[in-house]
Short mmCIF file of C-alpha atoms and ligand atoms in Angstrom, two decimals:
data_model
loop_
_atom_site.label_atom_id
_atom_site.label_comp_id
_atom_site.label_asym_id
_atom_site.label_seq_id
_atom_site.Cartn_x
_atom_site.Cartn_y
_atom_site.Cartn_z
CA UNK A 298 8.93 16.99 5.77
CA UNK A 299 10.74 19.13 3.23
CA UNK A 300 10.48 22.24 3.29
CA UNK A 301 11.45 24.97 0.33
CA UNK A 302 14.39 26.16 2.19
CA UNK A 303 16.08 24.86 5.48
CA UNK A 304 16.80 28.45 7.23
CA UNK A 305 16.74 26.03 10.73
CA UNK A 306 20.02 24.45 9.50
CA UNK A 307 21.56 27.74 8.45
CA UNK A 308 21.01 29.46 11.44
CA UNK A 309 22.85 26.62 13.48
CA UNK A 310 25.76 27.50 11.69
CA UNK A 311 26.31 31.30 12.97
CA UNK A 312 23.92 31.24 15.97
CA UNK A 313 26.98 32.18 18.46
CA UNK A 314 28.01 35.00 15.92
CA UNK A 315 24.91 36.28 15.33
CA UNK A 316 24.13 36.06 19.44
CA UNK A 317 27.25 37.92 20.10
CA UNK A 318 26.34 40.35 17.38
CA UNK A 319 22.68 40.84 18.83
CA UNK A 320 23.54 41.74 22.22
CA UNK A 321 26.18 44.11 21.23
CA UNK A 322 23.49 46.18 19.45
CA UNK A 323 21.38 45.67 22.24
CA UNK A 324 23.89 46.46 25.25
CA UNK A 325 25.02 49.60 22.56
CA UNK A 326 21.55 50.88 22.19
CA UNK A 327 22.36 51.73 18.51
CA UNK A 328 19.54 50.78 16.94
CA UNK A 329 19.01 52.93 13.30
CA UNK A 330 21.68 53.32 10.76
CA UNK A 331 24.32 51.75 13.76
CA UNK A 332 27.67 50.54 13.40
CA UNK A 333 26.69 47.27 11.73
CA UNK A 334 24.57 49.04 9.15
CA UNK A 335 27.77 51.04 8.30
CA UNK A 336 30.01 47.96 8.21
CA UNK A 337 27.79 46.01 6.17
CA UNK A 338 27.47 48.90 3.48
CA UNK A 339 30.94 48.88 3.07
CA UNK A 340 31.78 45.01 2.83
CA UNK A 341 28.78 44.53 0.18
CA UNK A 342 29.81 47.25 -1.67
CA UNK A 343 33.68 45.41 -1.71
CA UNK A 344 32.20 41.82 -2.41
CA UNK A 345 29.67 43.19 -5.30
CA UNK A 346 32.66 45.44 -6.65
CA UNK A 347 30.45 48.86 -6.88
CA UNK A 348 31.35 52.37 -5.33
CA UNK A 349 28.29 52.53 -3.03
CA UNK A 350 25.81 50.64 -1.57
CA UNK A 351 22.79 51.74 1.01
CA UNK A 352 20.47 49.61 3.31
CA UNK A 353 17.27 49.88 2.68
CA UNK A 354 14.29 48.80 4.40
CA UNK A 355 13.46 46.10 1.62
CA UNK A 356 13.85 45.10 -1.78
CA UNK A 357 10.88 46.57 -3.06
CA UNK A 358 11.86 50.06 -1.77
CA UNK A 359 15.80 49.42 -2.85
CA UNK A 360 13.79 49.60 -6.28
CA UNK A 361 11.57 52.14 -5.89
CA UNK A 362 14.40 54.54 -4.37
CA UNK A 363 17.01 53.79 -7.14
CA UNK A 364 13.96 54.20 -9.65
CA UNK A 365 13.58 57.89 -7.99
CA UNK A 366 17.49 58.48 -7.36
CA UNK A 367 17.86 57.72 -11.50
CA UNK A 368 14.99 60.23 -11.91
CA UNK A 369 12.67 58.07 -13.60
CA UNK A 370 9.22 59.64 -13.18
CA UNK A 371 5.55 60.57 -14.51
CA UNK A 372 4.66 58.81 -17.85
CA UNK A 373 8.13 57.64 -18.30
CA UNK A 374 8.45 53.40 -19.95
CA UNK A 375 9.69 51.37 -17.99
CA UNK A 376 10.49 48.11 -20.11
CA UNK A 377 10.72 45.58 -18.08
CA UNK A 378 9.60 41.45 -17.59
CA UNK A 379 6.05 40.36 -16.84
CA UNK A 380 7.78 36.79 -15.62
CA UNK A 381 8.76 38.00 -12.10
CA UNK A 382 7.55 39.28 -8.37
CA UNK A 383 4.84 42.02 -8.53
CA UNK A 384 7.27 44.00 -7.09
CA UNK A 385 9.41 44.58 -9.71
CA UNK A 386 6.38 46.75 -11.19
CA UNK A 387 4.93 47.98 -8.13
CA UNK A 388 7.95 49.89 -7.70
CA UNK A 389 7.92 51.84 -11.37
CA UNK A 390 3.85 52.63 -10.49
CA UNK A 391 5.12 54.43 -7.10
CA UNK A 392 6.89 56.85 -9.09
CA UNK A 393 3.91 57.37 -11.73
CA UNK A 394 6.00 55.69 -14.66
CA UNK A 395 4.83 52.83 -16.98
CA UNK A 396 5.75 49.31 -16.93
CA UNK A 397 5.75 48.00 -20.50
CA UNK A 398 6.26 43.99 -19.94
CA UNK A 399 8.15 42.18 -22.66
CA UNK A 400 8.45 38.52 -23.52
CA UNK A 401 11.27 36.38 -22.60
CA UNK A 402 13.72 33.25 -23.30
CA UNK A 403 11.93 30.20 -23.44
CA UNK A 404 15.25 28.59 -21.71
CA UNK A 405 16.44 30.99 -18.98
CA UNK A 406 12.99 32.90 -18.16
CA UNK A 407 14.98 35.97 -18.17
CA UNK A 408 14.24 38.88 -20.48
CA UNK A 409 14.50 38.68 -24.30
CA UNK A 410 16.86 41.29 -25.49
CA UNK A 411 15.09 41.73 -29.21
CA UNK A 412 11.91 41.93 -27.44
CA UNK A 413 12.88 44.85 -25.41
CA UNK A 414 14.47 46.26 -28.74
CA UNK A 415 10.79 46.55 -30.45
CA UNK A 416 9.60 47.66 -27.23
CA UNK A 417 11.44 51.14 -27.15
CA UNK A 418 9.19 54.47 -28.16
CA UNK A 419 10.27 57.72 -27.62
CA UNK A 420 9.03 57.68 -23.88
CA UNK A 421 10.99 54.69 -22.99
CA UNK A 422 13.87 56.00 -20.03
CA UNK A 423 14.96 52.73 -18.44
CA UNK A 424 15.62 48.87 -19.11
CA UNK A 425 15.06 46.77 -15.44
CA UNK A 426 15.77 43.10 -16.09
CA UNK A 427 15.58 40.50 -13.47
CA UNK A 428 18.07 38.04 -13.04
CA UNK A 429 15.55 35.75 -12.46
CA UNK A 430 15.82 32.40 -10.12
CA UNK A 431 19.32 33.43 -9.71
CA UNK A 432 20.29 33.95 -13.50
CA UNK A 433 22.17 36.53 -14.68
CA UNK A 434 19.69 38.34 -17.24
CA UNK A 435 21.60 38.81 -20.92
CA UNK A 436 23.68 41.86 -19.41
CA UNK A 437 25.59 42.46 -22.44
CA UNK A 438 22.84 43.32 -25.02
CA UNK A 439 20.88 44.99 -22.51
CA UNK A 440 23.88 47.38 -22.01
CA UNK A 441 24.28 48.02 -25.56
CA UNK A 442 20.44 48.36 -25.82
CA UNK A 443 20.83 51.10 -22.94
CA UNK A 444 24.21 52.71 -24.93
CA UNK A 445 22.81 53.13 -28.00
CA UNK A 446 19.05 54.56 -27.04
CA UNK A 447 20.50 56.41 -24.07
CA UNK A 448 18.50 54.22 -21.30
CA UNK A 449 18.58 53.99 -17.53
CA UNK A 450 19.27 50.55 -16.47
CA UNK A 451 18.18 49.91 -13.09
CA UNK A 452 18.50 45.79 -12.32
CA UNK A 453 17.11 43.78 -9.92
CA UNK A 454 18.95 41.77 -8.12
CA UNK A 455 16.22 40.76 -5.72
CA UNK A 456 17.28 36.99 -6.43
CA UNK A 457 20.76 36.67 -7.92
CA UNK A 458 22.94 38.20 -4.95
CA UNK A 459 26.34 36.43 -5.41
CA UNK A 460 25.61 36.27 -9.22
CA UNK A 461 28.68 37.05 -11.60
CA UNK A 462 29.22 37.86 -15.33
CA UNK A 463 32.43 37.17 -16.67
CA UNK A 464 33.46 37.94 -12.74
CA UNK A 465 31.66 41.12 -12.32
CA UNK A 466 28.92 40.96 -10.00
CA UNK A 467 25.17 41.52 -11.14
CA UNK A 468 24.07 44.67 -9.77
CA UNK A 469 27.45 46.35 -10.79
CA UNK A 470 26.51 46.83 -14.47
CA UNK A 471 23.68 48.96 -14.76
CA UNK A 472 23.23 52.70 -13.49
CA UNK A 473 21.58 51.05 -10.76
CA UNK A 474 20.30 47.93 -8.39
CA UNK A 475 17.93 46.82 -5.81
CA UNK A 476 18.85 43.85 -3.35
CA UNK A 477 16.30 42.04 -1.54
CA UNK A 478 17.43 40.38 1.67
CA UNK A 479 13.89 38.75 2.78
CA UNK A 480 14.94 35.78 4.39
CA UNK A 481 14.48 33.20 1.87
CA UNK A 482 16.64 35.03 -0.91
CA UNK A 483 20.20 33.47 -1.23
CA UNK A 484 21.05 36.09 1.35
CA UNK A 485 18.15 36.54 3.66
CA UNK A 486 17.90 38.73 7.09
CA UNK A 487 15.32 37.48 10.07
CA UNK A 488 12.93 40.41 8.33
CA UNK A 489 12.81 42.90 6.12
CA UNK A 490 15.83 44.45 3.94
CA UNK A 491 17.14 45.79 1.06
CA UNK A 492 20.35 47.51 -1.12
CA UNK A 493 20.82 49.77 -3.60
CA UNK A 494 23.88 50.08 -5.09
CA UNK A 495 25.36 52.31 -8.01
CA UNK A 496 28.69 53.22 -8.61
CA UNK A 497 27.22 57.17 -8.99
CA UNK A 498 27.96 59.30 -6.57
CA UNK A 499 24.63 61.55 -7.29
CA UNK A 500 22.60 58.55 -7.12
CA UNK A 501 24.14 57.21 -3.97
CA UNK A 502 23.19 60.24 -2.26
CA UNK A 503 19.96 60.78 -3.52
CA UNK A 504 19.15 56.94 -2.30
CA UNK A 505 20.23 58.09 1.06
CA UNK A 506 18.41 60.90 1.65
CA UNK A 507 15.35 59.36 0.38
CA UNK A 508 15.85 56.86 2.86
CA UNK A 509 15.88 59.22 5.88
CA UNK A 510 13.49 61.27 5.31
CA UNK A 511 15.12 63.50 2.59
CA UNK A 512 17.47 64.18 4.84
CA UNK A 513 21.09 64.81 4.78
CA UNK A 514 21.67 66.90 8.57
CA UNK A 515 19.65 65.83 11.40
CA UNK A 516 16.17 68.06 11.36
CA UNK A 517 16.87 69.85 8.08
CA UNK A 518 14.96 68.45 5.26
CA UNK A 519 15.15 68.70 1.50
CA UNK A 520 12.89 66.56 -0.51
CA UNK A 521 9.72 64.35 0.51
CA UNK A 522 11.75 61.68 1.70
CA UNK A 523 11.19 58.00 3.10
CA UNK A 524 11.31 55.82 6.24
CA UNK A 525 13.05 53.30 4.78
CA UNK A 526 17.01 52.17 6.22
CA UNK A 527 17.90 48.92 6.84
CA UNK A 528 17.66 47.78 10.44
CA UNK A 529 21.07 47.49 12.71
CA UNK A 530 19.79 44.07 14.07
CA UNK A 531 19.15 42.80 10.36
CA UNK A 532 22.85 44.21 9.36
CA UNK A 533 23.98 41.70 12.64
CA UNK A 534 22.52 38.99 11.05
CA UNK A 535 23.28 39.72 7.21
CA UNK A 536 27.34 40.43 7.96
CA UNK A 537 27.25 37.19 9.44
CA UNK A 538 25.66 35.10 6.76
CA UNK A 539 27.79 37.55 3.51
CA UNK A 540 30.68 35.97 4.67
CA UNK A 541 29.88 32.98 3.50
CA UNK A 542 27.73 33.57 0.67
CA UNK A 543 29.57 32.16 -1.82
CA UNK A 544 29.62 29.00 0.03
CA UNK A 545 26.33 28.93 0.34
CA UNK A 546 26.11 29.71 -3.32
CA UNK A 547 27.86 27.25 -4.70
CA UNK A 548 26.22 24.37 -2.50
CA UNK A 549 22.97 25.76 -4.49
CA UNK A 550 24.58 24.94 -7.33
CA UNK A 551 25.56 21.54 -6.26
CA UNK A 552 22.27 21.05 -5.60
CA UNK A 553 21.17 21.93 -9.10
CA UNK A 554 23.50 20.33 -10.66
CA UNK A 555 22.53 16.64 -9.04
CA UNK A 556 18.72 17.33 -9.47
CA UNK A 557 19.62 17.67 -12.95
CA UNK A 558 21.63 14.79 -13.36
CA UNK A 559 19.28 12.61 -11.61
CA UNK A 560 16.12 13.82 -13.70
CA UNK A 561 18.45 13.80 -17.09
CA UNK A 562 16.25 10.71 -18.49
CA UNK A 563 12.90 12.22 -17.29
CA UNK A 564 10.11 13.99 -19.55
CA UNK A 565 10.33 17.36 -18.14
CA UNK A 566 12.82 20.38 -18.89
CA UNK A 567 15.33 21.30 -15.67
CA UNK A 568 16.81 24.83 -15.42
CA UNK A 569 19.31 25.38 -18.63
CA UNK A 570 22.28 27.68 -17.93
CA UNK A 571 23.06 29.93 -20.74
CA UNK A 572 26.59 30.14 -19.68
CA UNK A 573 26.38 33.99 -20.10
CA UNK A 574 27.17 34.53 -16.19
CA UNK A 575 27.01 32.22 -12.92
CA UNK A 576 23.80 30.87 -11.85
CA UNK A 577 23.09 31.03 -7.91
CA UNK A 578 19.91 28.83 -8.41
CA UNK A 579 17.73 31.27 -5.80
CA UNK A 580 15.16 28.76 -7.08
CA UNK A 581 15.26 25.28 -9.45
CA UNK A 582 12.59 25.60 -11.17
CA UNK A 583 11.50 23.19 -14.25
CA UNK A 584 8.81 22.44 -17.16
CA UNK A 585 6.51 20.40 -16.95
CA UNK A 586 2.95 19.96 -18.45
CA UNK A 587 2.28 17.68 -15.83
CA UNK A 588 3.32 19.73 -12.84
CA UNK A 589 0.08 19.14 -11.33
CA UNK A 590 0.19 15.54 -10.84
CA UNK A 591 3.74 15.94 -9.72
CA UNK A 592 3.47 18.58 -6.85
CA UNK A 593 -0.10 16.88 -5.89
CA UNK A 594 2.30 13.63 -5.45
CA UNK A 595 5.47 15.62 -3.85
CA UNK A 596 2.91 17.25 -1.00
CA UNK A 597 1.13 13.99 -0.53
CA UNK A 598 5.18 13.40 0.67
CA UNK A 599 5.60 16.37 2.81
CA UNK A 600 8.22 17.63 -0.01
CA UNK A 601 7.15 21.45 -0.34
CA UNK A 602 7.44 22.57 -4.03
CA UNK A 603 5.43 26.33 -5.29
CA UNK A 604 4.65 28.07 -8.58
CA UNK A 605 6.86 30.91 -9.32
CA UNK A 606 4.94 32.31 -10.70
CA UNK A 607 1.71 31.45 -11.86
CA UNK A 608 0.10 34.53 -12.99
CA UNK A 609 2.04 36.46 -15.23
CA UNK A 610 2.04 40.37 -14.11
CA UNK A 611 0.16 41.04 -17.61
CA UNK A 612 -2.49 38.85 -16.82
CA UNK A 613 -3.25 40.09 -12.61
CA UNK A 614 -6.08 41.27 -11.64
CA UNK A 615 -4.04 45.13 -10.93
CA UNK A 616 -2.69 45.16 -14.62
CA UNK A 617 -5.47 43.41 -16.75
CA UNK A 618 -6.87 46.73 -17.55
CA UNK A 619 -3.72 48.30 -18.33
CA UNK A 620 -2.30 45.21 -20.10
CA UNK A 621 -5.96 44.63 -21.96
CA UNK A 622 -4.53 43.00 -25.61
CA UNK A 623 -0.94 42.19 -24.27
CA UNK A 624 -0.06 38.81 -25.53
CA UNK A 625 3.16 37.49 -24.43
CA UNK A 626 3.22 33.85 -25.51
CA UNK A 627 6.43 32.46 -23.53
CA UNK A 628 5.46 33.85 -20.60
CA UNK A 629 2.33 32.76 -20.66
CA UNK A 630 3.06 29.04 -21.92
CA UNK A 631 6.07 28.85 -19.16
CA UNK A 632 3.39 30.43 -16.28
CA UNK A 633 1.34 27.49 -17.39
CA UNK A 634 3.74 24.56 -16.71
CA UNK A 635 6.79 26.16 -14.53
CA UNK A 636 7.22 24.35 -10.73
CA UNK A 637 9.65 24.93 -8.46
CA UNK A 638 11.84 22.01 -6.08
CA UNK A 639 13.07 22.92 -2.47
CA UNK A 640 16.71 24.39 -2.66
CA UNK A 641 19.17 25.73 -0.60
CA UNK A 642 22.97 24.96 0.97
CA UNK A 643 21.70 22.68 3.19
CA UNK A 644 19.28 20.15 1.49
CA UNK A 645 20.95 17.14 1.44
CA UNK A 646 21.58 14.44 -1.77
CA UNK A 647 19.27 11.78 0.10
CA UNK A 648 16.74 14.02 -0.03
CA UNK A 649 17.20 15.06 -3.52
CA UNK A 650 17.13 11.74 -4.38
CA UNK A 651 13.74 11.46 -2.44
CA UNK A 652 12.17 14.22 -4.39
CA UNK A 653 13.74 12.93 -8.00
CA UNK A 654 12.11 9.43 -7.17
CA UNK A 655 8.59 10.44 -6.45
CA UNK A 656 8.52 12.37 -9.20
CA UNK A 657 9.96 9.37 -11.75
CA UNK A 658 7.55 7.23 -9.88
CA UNK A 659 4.79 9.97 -11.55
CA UNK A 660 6.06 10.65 -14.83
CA UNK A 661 7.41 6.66 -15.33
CA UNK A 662 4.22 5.22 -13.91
C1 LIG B 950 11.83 39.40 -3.46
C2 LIG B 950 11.74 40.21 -4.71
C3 LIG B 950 11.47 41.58 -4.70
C4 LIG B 950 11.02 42.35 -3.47
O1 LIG B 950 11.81 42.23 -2.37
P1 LIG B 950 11.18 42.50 -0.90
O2 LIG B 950 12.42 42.56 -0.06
O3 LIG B 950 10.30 41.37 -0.56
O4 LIG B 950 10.48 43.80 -0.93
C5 LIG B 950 11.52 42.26 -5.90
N1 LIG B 950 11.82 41.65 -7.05
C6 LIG B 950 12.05 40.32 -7.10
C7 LIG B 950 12.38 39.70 -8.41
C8 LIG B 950 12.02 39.55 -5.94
O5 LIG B 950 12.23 38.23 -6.01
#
């Protein structure tokens, strides 16, 4: 049995610090917005090089927070990708805006710059890319995109934590970013969790009032506000595990790298890196237009594999009214064939070469 990520293994590795780290809280009795919420604020903001960062209670809210902190509101555009979780769009429909999905690279699945260029009307106030599957999204033209039409850009960051760009961190670049720390993202809590980060100071306040129940003094309320901070015991866990994220990191890319080299020969298209930024491969995900035969034969196996994603957000049930017309023909054709392998730091390279042979033994039979 293989599963999609080996969080058994991981936890191994800090159990005694993250024991130690538990019972502190526990003996302390600090349980919201504690001493290890604090700490961990400040060391991700240090390792992702931004002014401020604030727990949240998840990644979708991270978004939906920075989405209000930025003031994007009522009937605003929101361009944005349809290739990605729902919740990239559920969070610009909490705040009444518009999510206006563009196409994107056949190669990286990220966002297509020139798409998002003929996407932008007069109502358009923000840009949120993806870095998708770990990617870094093409941060350089969305930037100038955002410069020269006076955009918000809000990224998220759900799955690239520990992604870089010429060695600035995703997440740092934009006016704006959510984090996602559900536990199978390359840096996952035991629950729920999120970041925002900005390097505004405006914004990094608004984010925290919004997350305490617009409140900046105990009892004495401004705005309409949230119940949404990052739990202490999750901040235990997550200090433990940033330490060594780019470890982990760069074992995903190890991992990558010899799927890829063992499936070089093969009919099917593994991940291609752009070489725009570092990839942290949150998942490995190929082409294949017979993806059916090979996950039917990888589960026979007990090898876990999973369609990210297989319904573009375009084409769900929530948006097909909205979207009625939308044609977005990469998407759609990548939706269609796109599988994903297990990955993470710990799977081993006899296991990989497990998976690569059952699926030669499929495609070569
Ligand atoms: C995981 C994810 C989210 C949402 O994060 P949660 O912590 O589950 O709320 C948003 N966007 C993307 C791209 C994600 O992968």
């Amino acid at each position: 049995m293989i599963p999609m990520v080996n969080l058994k293994a991981q936890y191994a590795e800090i159990k005694a610090e993250v024991e130690h780290g538990l019972a502190e809280t526990i003996d302390n009795c600090s349980f919201i917005l504690g001493p290890n919420v604090q700490a961990f604020e400040r060391e991700t903001a240090d390792y992702l090089g931004v002014k401020h960062a604030i727990g949240v209670a998840s990644g979708t809210d991270a978004l939906h927070l920075a989405l209000i902190a930025e003031g994007i509101g009522a009937g605003d555009e929101v361009i944005t990708t349809a290739f990605t979780f729902i919740a990239t769009a559920e969070a610009i429909k909490y705040v009444g805006a518009i999510p206006v999905f563009v196409d994107i690279d056949p190669r990286t699945f990220n966002i297509s710059p020139e798409a998002i260029e003929r996407a932008i009307t007069p109502k358009t106030k923000a840009i949120m890319p993806v870095h998708l599957f770990g990617q870094p999204a093409d941060m350089a033209e969305i930037m100038q995109l955002c410069a020269q039409y006076q955009l918000k850009l809000i990224e998220d960051c759900c799955q690239s934590f520990g992604a870089s760009i010429n060695g600035k961190q995703t997440g740092s670049l934009g006016d704006a970013a959510g984090y996602s720390f559900f536990p199978s993202k390359n840096l996952g809590a035991f629950g729920d969790g999120g970041l925002v980060v900005t390097n505004n100071d405006a914004t990094a306040a608004k984010v925290k009032q919004l997350r305490n129940h617009g409140s900046d003094v105990r009892y004495y309320h401004d705005v309409i506000g949230y119940n949404s901070r990052l739990d202490e015991m999750q901040a235990v866990i997550l200090r433990a595990k940033l330490k060594r994220i780019d470890q982990y990191n760069q074992a995903r890319r190890r991992v990558a790298h010899l799927y890829s080299e063992l499936m070089a020969d093969l009919p099917l298209v593994t991940p291609y890196e752009d070489g725009l930024g570092e990839h942290v491969y949150h998942q490995y995900t190929l082409l294949s237009d017979r993806r059916d035969d090979i996950m039917k034969a990888l589960q026979e196996r007990q090898i876990a594999c999973a369609v990210y994603y297989p319904v573009p957000l375009h084409q769900q049930n929530v948006f097909k009214e909205e979207c009625a017309g939308l044609s977005l023909p990469v998407t759609e054709s990548v939706a269609a064939t796109c599988f994903s392998l297990p990955i993470c730091p710990f799977l081993e390279a006899a296991s990989i070469r497990e998976i690569v042979a059952v699926i030669r033994g499929v495609l070569l039979a």
